[in-house]
PDB file of C-alpha atoms in Angstrom:
ATOM      1  CA  MET O 266      11.150 -26.119-108.136  1.00 42.00           C
ATOM      2  CA  THR O 267       8.331 -25.916-110.661  1.00 42.00           C
ATOM      3  CA  LYS O 268       8.938 -24.929-114.272  1.00 42.00           C
ATOM      4  CA  PRO O 269       7.411 -21.504-113.492  1.00 42.00           C
ATOM      5  CA  THR O 270       9.280 -20.746-110.605  1.00 45.00           C
ATOM      6  CA  VAL O 271      12.610 -21.594-111.984  1.00 43.00           C
ATOM      7  CA  LEU O 272      11.575 -19.218-115.014  1.00 42.00           C
ATOM      8  CA  TRP O 273      10.695 -16.601-112.641  1.00 41.00           C
ATOM      9  CA  LYS O 274      13.909 -16.880-110.784  1.00 46.00           C
ATOM     10  CA  HIS O 275      15.937 -16.786-114.023  1.00 42.00           C
ATOM     11  CA  LEU O 276      14.343 -13.738-115.259  1.00 40.00           C
ATOM     12  CA  ALA O 277      14.855 -12.054-111.691  1.00 42.00           C
ATOM     13  CA  GLN O 278      18.732 -13.152-111.915  1.00 43.00           C
ATOM     14  CA  THR O 279      19.025 -11.905-115.475  1.00 41.00           C
ATOM     15  CA  VAL O 280      17.460  -8.284-115.324  1.00 42.00           C
ATOM     16  CA  TRP O 281      18.612  -7.249-111.607  1.00 40.00           C
ATOM     17  CA  ALA O 282      21.814  -5.318-113.136  1.00 42.00           C
ATOM     18  CA  THR O 283      19.761  -3.116-115.391  1.00 49.00           C
ATOM     19  CA  SER O 284      16.021  -1.870-115.413  1.00 56.00           C
ATOM     20  CA  ALA O 285      15.859  -0.309-119.094  1.00 65.00           C
ATOM     21  CA  VAL O 286      17.361  -1.224-122.532  1.00 64.00           C
ATOM     22  CA  LEU O 287      16.788  -0.021-126.024  1.00 70.00           C
ATOM     23  CA  ILE O 288      15.347  -2.575-128.567  1.00 66.00           C
ATOM     24  CA  LEU O 289      15.365  -2.212-132.245  1.00 62.00           C
ATOM     25  CA  THR O 290      13.226  -3.928-134.774  1.00 55.00           C
ATOM     26  CA  ALA O 291      14.474  -5.514-138.038  1.00 48.00           C
ATOM     27  CA  GLY O 292      15.491  -2.928-140.797  1.00 45.00           C
ATOM     28  CA  SER O 293      15.529  -0.138-138.159  1.00 46.00           C
ATOM     29  CA  GLY O 294      18.464   1.786-139.424  1.00 43.00           C
ATOM     30  CA  CYS O 295      20.999   0.453-137.184  1.00 42.00           C
ATOM     31  CA  GLY O 296      23.002  -0.501-140.525  1.00 36.00           C
ATOM     32  CA  THR O 297      25.063  -3.586-141.589  1.00 29.00           C
ATOM     33  CA  SER O 298      28.223  -3.836-143.777  1.00 26.00           C
ATOM     34  CA  THR O 299      27.833  -4.843-147.350  1.00 27.00           C
ATOM     35  CA  GLY O 300      26.483  -8.249-147.735  1.00 29.00           C
ATOM     36  CA  ALA O 301      26.321  -8.917-144.149  1.00 29.00           C
ATOM     37  CA  PRO O 302      23.300 -10.621-142.582  1.00 28.00           C
ATOM     38  CA  THR O 303      20.442  -8.152-141.091  1.00 30.00           C
ATOM     39  CA  ALA O 304      19.272  -8.242-137.556  1.00 34.00           C
ATOM     40  CA  SER O 305      15.776  -9.511-137.357  1.00 35.00           C
ATOM     41  CA  PRO O 306      15.307  -8.902-133.562  1.00 39.00           C
ATOM     42  CA  ALA O 307      11.468  -9.035-133.286  1.00 46.00           C
ATOM     43  CA  THR O 308      10.262 -11.874-135.359  1.00 40.00           C
ATOM     44  CA  THR O 309       8.625 -15.054-134.383  1.00 37.00           C
ATOM     45  CA  ASP O 310      10.280 -17.495-136.778  1.00 37.00           C
ATOM     46  CA  ALA O 311      14.068 -16.690-136.911  1.00 34.00           C
ATOM     47  CA  ALA O 312      16.693 -16.004-134.589  1.00 34.00           C
ATOM     48  CA  PRO O 313      18.380 -12.866-134.668  1.00 35.00           C
ATOM     49  CA  THR O 314      21.766 -12.446-136.435  1.00 36.00           C
ATOM     50  CA  LEU O 315      24.393  -9.585-136.809  1.00 41.00           C
ATOM     51  CA  ASP O 316      27.676  -9.369-138.330  1.00 46.00           C
ATOM     52  CA  ALA O 317      29.711  -8.797-134.988  1.00 44.00           C
ATOM     53  CA  ALA O 318      33.325  -8.942-136.710  1.00 48.00           C
ATOM     54  CA  ALA O 319      32.173  -6.260-139.120  1.00 49.00           C
ATOM     55  CA  LEU O 320      30.771  -4.051-136.401  1.00 47.00           C
ATOM     56  CA  LEU O 321      34.028  -4.580-134.097  1.00 47.00           C
ATOM     57  CA  GLU O 322      36.315  -3.556-137.206  1.00 55.00           C
ATOM     58  CA  GLY O 323      34.620  -0.540-137.765  1.00 54.00           C
ATOM     59  CA  GLU O 324      33.505  -1.193-141.444  1.00 56.00           C
ATOM     60  CA  GLU O 325      31.352   1.415-142.991  1.00 58.00           C
ATOM     61  CA  HIS O 326      27.530   0.604-142.699  1.00 63.00           C
ATOM     62  CA  SER O 327      24.876   1.668-144.947  1.00 73.00           C
ATOM     63  CA  LEU O 328      21.444   2.850-143.360  1.00 77.00           C
ATOM     64  CA  GLU O 329      18.689   0.340-143.680  1.00 82.00           C
ATOM     65  CA  LYS O 330      16.071   2.798-142.863  1.00 87.00           C
ATOM     66  CA  PRO O 331      16.501   6.448-142.486  1.00 90.00           C
ATOM     67  CA  GLU O 332      13.175   7.368-141.012  1.00 93.00           C
ATOM     68  CA  LEU O 333      12.395   5.736-137.857  1.00 94.00           C
ATOM     69  CA  LYS O 334       9.742   5.866-135.018  1.00 95.00           C
ATOM     70  CA  VAL O 335      11.148   5.054-131.484  1.00 94.00           C
ATOM     71  CA  GLY O 336       8.740   4.405-128.540  1.00 95.00           C
ATOM     72  CA  PHE O 337       9.031   5.225-124.872  1.00 94.00           C
ATOM     73  CA  ILE O 338       7.515   5.478-121.369  1.00 92.00           C
ATOM     74  CA  LYS O 339       7.637   8.819-119.652  1.00 91.00           C
ATOM     75  CA  LEU O 340      10.450   7.738-117.066  1.00 85.00           C
ATOM     76  CA  THR O 341      13.905   8.928-116.519  1.00 83.00           C
ATOM     77  CA  ASP O 342      15.295   5.838-118.182  1.00 81.00           C
ATOM     78  CA  CYS O 343      14.042   7.393-121.521  1.00 88.00           C
ATOM     79  CA  ALA O 344      16.507  10.245-121.344  1.00 89.00           C
ATOM     80  CA  PRO O 345      19.122   9.085-123.834  1.00 89.00           C
ATOM     81  CA  ILE O 346      16.436   8.690-126.426  1.00 92.00           C
ATOM     82  CA  VAL O 347      15.063  12.252-125.562  1.00 93.00           C
ATOM     83  CA  ILE O 348      18.398  13.837-125.515  1.00 93.00           C
ATOM     84  CA  ALA O 349      19.401  12.356-128.776  1.00 93.00           C
ATOM     85  CA  LYS O 350      16.380  13.877-130.353  1.00 95.00           C
ATOM     86  CA  GLU O 351      16.522  17.334-128.847  1.00 95.00           C
ATOM     87  CA  LEU O 352      20.122  17.615-129.309  1.00 96.00           C
ATOM     88  CA  GLY O 353      20.184  16.460-132.853  1.00 95.00           C
ATOM     89  CA  TYR O 354      22.249  13.258-132.338  1.00 94.00           C
ATOM     90  CA  PHE O 355      20.107  11.218-134.515  1.00 93.00           C
ATOM     91  CA  GLU O 356      20.229  13.738-137.260  1.00 94.00           C
ATOM     92  CA  ALA O 357      24.010  13.690-137.204  1.00 94.00           C
ATOM     93  CA  GLU O 358      23.928   9.929-138.140  1.00 90.00           C
ATOM     94  CA  GLY O 359      21.611  10.460-140.905  1.00 92.00           C
ATOM     95  CA  LEU O 360      18.507   9.546-139.001  1.00 93.00           C
ATOM     96  CA  SER O 361      15.110  11.101-139.103  1.00 95.00           C
ATOM     97  CA  VAL O 362      13.756   9.776-135.870  1.00 96.00           C
ATOM     98  CA  THR O 363      10.289  10.380-134.332  1.00 96.00           C
ATOM     99  CA  VAL O 364       9.886   9.583-130.628  1.00 96.00           C
ATOM    100  CA  GLU O 365       6.517   8.651-129.299  1.00 96.00           C
ATOM    101  CA  ALA O 366       5.261   8.083-125.720  1.00 96.00           C
ATOM    102  CA  GLN O 367       3.298   4.931-125.324  1.00 95.00           C
ATOM    103  CA  ALA O 368       0.435   4.182-122.804  1.00 93.00           C
ATOM    104  CA  ASN O 369       1.866   1.348-121.026  1.00 93.00           C
ATOM    105  CA  TRP O 370       4.661  -1.329-121.175  1.00 90.00           C
ATOM    106  CA  LYS O 371       2.465  -3.883-122.922  1.00 90.00           C
ATOM    107  CA  VAL O 372       1.195  -1.581-125.714  1.00 94.00           C
ATOM    108  CA  LEU O 373       5.026  -0.788-126.311  1.00 93.00           C
ATOM    109  CA  LEU O 374       6.108  -4.368-126.496  1.00 91.00           C
ATOM    110  CA  ASP O 375       3.016  -5.284-128.932  1.00 92.00           C
ATOM    111  CA  ARG O 376       4.025  -2.178-131.107  1.00 94.00           C
ATOM    112  CA  VAL O 377       7.523  -3.189-131.483  1.00 92.00           C
ATOM    113  CA  ILE O 378       6.491  -6.890-132.174  1.00 91.00           C
ATOM    114  CA  SER O 379       3.976  -5.834-134.905  1.00 92.00           C
ATOM    115  CA  GLY O 380       6.386  -3.264-136.346  1.00 92.00           C
ATOM    116  CA  GLU O 381       4.560  -0.285-135.761  1.00 95.00           C
ATOM    117  CA  LEU O 382       7.566   0.916-133.940  1.00 94.00           C
ATOM    118  CA  ASP O 383      11.125   0.715-135.364  1.00 92.00           C
ATOM    119  CA  GLY O 384      12.480   0.616-131.719  1.00 90.00           C
ATOM    120  CA  ALA O 385      11.855   1.311-128.161  1.00 91.00           C
ATOM    121  CA  HIS O 386      12.802   2.048-124.440  1.00 87.00           C
ATOM    122  CA  MET O 387      11.872  -1.226-122.707  1.00 87.00           C
ATOM    123  CA  LEU O 388      12.067  -3.118-119.393  1.00 84.00           C
ATOM    124  CA  ALA O 389      15.096  -5.188-119.484  1.00 82.00           C
ATOM    125  CA  GLY O 390      12.826  -8.252-118.531  1.00 84.00           C
ATOM    126  CA  GLN O 391      10.679  -7.900-121.521  1.00 87.00           C
ATOM    127  CA  PRO O 392      13.041  -8.784-124.518  1.00 86.00           C
ATOM    128  CA  ILE O 393      14.098 -11.921-122.255  1.00 85.00           C
ATOM    129  CA  ALA O 394      10.678 -12.991-121.465  1.00 87.00           C
ATOM    130  CA  ALA O 395       9.225 -12.414-124.972  1.00 87.00           C
ATOM    131  CA  THR O 396      12.220 -14.445-126.596  1.00 87.00           C
ATOM    132  CA  ILE O 397      11.849 -17.422-124.205  1.00 87.00           C
ATOM    133  CA  GLY O 398       7.892 -17.307-124.643  1.00 87.00           C
ATOM    134  CA  PHE O 399       6.875 -15.750-121.489  1.00 84.00           C
ATOM    135  CA  GLY O 400       3.930 -14.177-122.547  1.00 80.00           C
ATOM    136  CA  THR O 401       4.015 -13.017-126.128  1.00 82.00           C
ATOM    137  CA  LYS O 402       6.783 -14.986-128.003  1.00 87.00           C
ATOM    138  CA  ALA O 403       9.063 -13.078-130.237  1.00 87.00           C
ATOM    139  CA  HIS O 404      12.968 -13.018-130.911  1.00 85.00           C
ATOM    140  CA  ILE O 405      13.939  -9.415-129.906  1.00 83.00           C
ATOM    141  CA  VAL O 406      17.508  -8.054-129.625  1.00 81.00           C
ATOM    142  CA  THR O 407      18.690  -5.345-127.062  1.00 82.00           C
ATOM    143  CA  ALA O 408      20.901  -2.678-128.858  1.00 78.00           C
ATOM    144  CA  PHE O 409      22.194  -1.348-125.339  1.00 76.00           C
ATOM    145  CA  SER O 410      21.582  -0.765-121.716  1.00 78.00           C
ATOM    146  CA  MET O 411      20.063   2.532-120.908  1.00 75.00           C
ATOM    147  CA  ASP O 412      20.687   2.740-117.168  1.00 68.00           C
ATOM    148  CA  LEU O 413      21.831   0.711-113.930  1.00 70.00           C
ATOM    149  CA  ASN O 414      18.987   0.420-111.604  1.00 64.00           C
ATOM    150  CA  GLY O 415      18.536   3.924-109.664  1.00 70.00           C
ATOM    151  CA  ASN O 416      14.828   2.657-108.650  1.00 77.00           C
ATOM    152  CA  ALA O 417      13.329   3.570-105.404  1.00 84.00           C
ATOM    153  CA  ILE O 418      10.791   1.930-102.981  1.00 90.00           C
ATOM    154  CA  THR O 419       8.264   4.526-101.800  1.00 91.00           C
ATOM    155  CA  VAL O 420       5.696   4.316 -99.202  1.00 94.00           C
ATOM    156  CA  SER O 421       2.841   6.572 -98.198  1.00 95.00           C
ATOM    157  CA  LYS O 422       3.381   9.191 -95.480  1.00 95.00           C
ATOM    158  CA  LYS O 423       1.012   7.275 -93.288  1.00 95.00           C
ATOM    159  CA  ILE O 424       2.841   4.059 -93.450  1.00 96.00           C
ATOM    160  CA  TRP O 425       6.333   5.928 -93.159  1.00 96.00           C
ATOM    161  CA  GLU O 426       5.084   7.459 -89.987  1.00 96.00           C
ATOM    162  CA  ALA O 427       3.871   3.947 -88.532  1.00 96.00           C
ATOM    163  CA  MET O 428       7.393   2.574 -89.579  1.00 96.00           C
ATOM    164  CA  GLN O 429       9.011   5.403 -87.619  1.00 96.00           C
ATOM    165  CA  ALA O 430       7.016   4.550 -84.471  1.00 96.00           C
ATOM    166  CA  ALA O 431       7.989   0.829 -85.046  1.00 96.00           C
ATOM    167  CA  ASP O 432      11.756   1.735 -85.343  1.00 96.00           C
ATOM    168  CA  PRO O 433      13.094   5.091 -83.660  1.00 93.00           C
ATOM    169  CA  LYS O 434      16.010   4.814 -85.890  1.00 93.00           C
ATOM    170  CA  LEU O 435      14.020   5.887 -88.876  1.00 95.00           C
ATOM    171  CA  ASN O 436      12.661   8.880 -87.023  1.00 92.00           C
ATOM    172  CA  SER O 437      15.082  11.155 -88.566  1.00 91.00           C
ATOM    173  CA  PRO O 438      15.399  13.672 -91.651  1.00 89.00           C
ATOM    174  CA  THR O 439      18.274  11.731 -92.657  1.00 92.00           C
ATOM    175  CA  PRO O 440      17.618   7.933 -91.616  1.00 92.00           C
ATOM    176  CA  PRO O 441      20.361   5.421 -92.113  1.00 88.00           C
ATOM    177  CA  HIS O 442      20.318   3.818 -95.601  1.00 88.00           C
ATOM    178  CA  PRO O 443      19.673   1.182 -96.851  1.00 89.00           C
ATOM    179  CA  ILE O 444      16.489   0.933 -95.033  1.00 93.00           C
ATOM    180  CA  THR O 445      15.130  -2.490 -94.372  1.00 94.00           C
ATOM    181  CA  ALA O 446      11.625  -3.489 -94.553  1.00 96.00           C
ATOM    182  CA  ASP O 447      11.698  -4.581 -90.873  1.00 97.00           C
ATOM    183  CA  ALA O 448       9.688  -1.929 -89.413  1.00 96.00           C
ATOM    184  CA  LEU O 449       7.169  -2.160 -92.121  1.00 97.00           C
ATOM    185  CA  LYS O 450       6.902  -5.829 -91.185  1.00 97.00           C
ATOM    186  CA  VAL O 451       5.415  -4.549 -87.752  1.00 97.00           C
ATOM    187  CA  VAL O 452       3.074  -2.331 -89.662  1.00 97.00           C
ATOM    188  CA  ALA O 453       2.073  -5.032 -92.265  1.00 97.00           C
ATOM    189  CA  ASP O 454       1.365  -7.639 -89.522  1.00 97.00           C
ATOM    190  CA  ALA O 455      -0.813  -4.991 -87.565  1.00 97.00           C
ATOM    191  CA  GLN O 456      -2.709  -3.880 -90.563  1.00 96.00           C
ATOM    192  CA  LYS O 457      -3.291  -7.801 -91.767  1.00 96.00           C
ATOM    193  CA  ALA O 458      -4.727  -8.563 -88.195  1.00 97.00           C
ATOM    194  CA  ALA O 459      -6.938  -5.499 -88.702  1.00 96.00           C
ATOM    195  CA  GLY O 460      -8.206  -6.751 -91.950  1.00 97.00           C
ATOM    196  CA  THR O 461      -6.635  -4.015 -93.998  1.00 95.00           C
ATOM    197  CA  PRO O 462      -3.510  -5.683 -95.469  1.00 96.00           C
ATOM    198  CA  LEU O 463      -1.042  -3.392 -97.267  1.00 95.00           C
ATOM    199  CA  ASN O 464      -1.596  -2.714-101.006  1.00 94.00           C
ATOM    200  CA  LEU O 465       1.826  -2.398-102.910  1.00 94.00           C
ATOM    201  CA  GLY O 466       1.989  -1.696-106.648  1.00 93.00           C
ATOM    202  CA  MET O 467       4.437  -2.417-109.279  1.00 88.00           C
ATOM    203  CA  VAL O 468       4.772  -1.515-113.089  1.00 82.00           C
ATOM    204  CA  PHE O 469       5.186  -4.861-114.951  1.00 85.00           C
ATOM    205  CA  PRO O 470       5.751  -8.759-113.923  1.00 87.00           C
ATOM    206  CA  VAL O 471       9.066  -8.824-115.669  1.00 85.00           C
ATOM    207  CA  SER O 472      10.210  -5.468-114.439  1.00 84.00           C
ATOM    208  CA  THR O 473      13.316  -4.822-111.995  1.00 82.00           C
ATOM    209  CA  HIS O 474      10.727  -2.773-109.934  1.00 85.00           C
ATOM    210  CA  ASN O 475       8.575  -6.025-109.174  1.00 90.00           C
ATOM    211  CA  TYR O 476      11.934  -8.156-108.330  1.00 89.00           C
ATOM    212  CA  GLU O 477      13.390  -5.489-106.120  1.00 90.00           C
ATOM    213  CA  LEU O 478      10.314  -4.811-104.147  1.00 94.00           C
ATOM    214  CA  ARG O 479       9.655  -8.686-103.757  1.00 95.00           C
ATOM    215  CA  TYR O 480      13.142  -9.160-102.474  1.00 94.00           C
ATOM    216  CA  TRP O 481      13.007  -6.157-100.166  1.00 95.00           C
ATOM    217  CA  LEU O 482       9.797  -7.547 -98.603  1.00 96.00           C
ATOM    218  CA  ALA O 483      10.750 -11.111 -98.413  1.00 96.00           C
ATOM    219  CA  ALA O 484      14.148 -10.004 -96.681  1.00 96.00           C
ATOM    220  CA  ALA O 485      11.946  -8.949 -93.752  1.00 96.00           C
ATOM    221  CA  GLY O 486       9.776 -11.914 -93.841  1.00 96.00           C
ATOM    222  CA  ILE O 487       6.850 -10.004 -95.593  1.00 96.00           C
TER     223      ILE O 487
END
């Protein structure tokens, strides 16, 4: 395999189990025990460090920064951040948090790296890609995973009806799941022959959405 191919495979295997994570920048209020090294997750010249032993022992931690700005994308993955804001969980921990919707994943990542955002809801593949230099290079730490997949591959009504015609088992209000792309292969081949190949979209190159869609298609030979 070429180096890019190996890198792509590594990213896909790493992010498969989760699609969204919470990222915190240096001095973002996560807190450290007295005298412990501080986390420096979004820097370009030093590896991040945390006093893991102190955290496990439950030592008292002081707030590094009580006022925070956290970015998110308007997806269900952002629910933990929004709920924590609306129900006062941040305030209960002594944090004054502003949550701010971002235009897209690239803008969100850039603003975390630049320090404009103290933290963000992010695609699981983004901190990995940034840390190893796939695109923008920066050391980033994942605070915790916010979901475990739950994505769906959706086709248009026109394509779905063509898939049903290709596979009668799909012609039901409750077709058997999981649905493979075998019927879509018939449709894809027909449209390619007609000069109108299928046009499929995904949100970001290192997103689980991208890897899942590619895997689903490849399994059917598309």
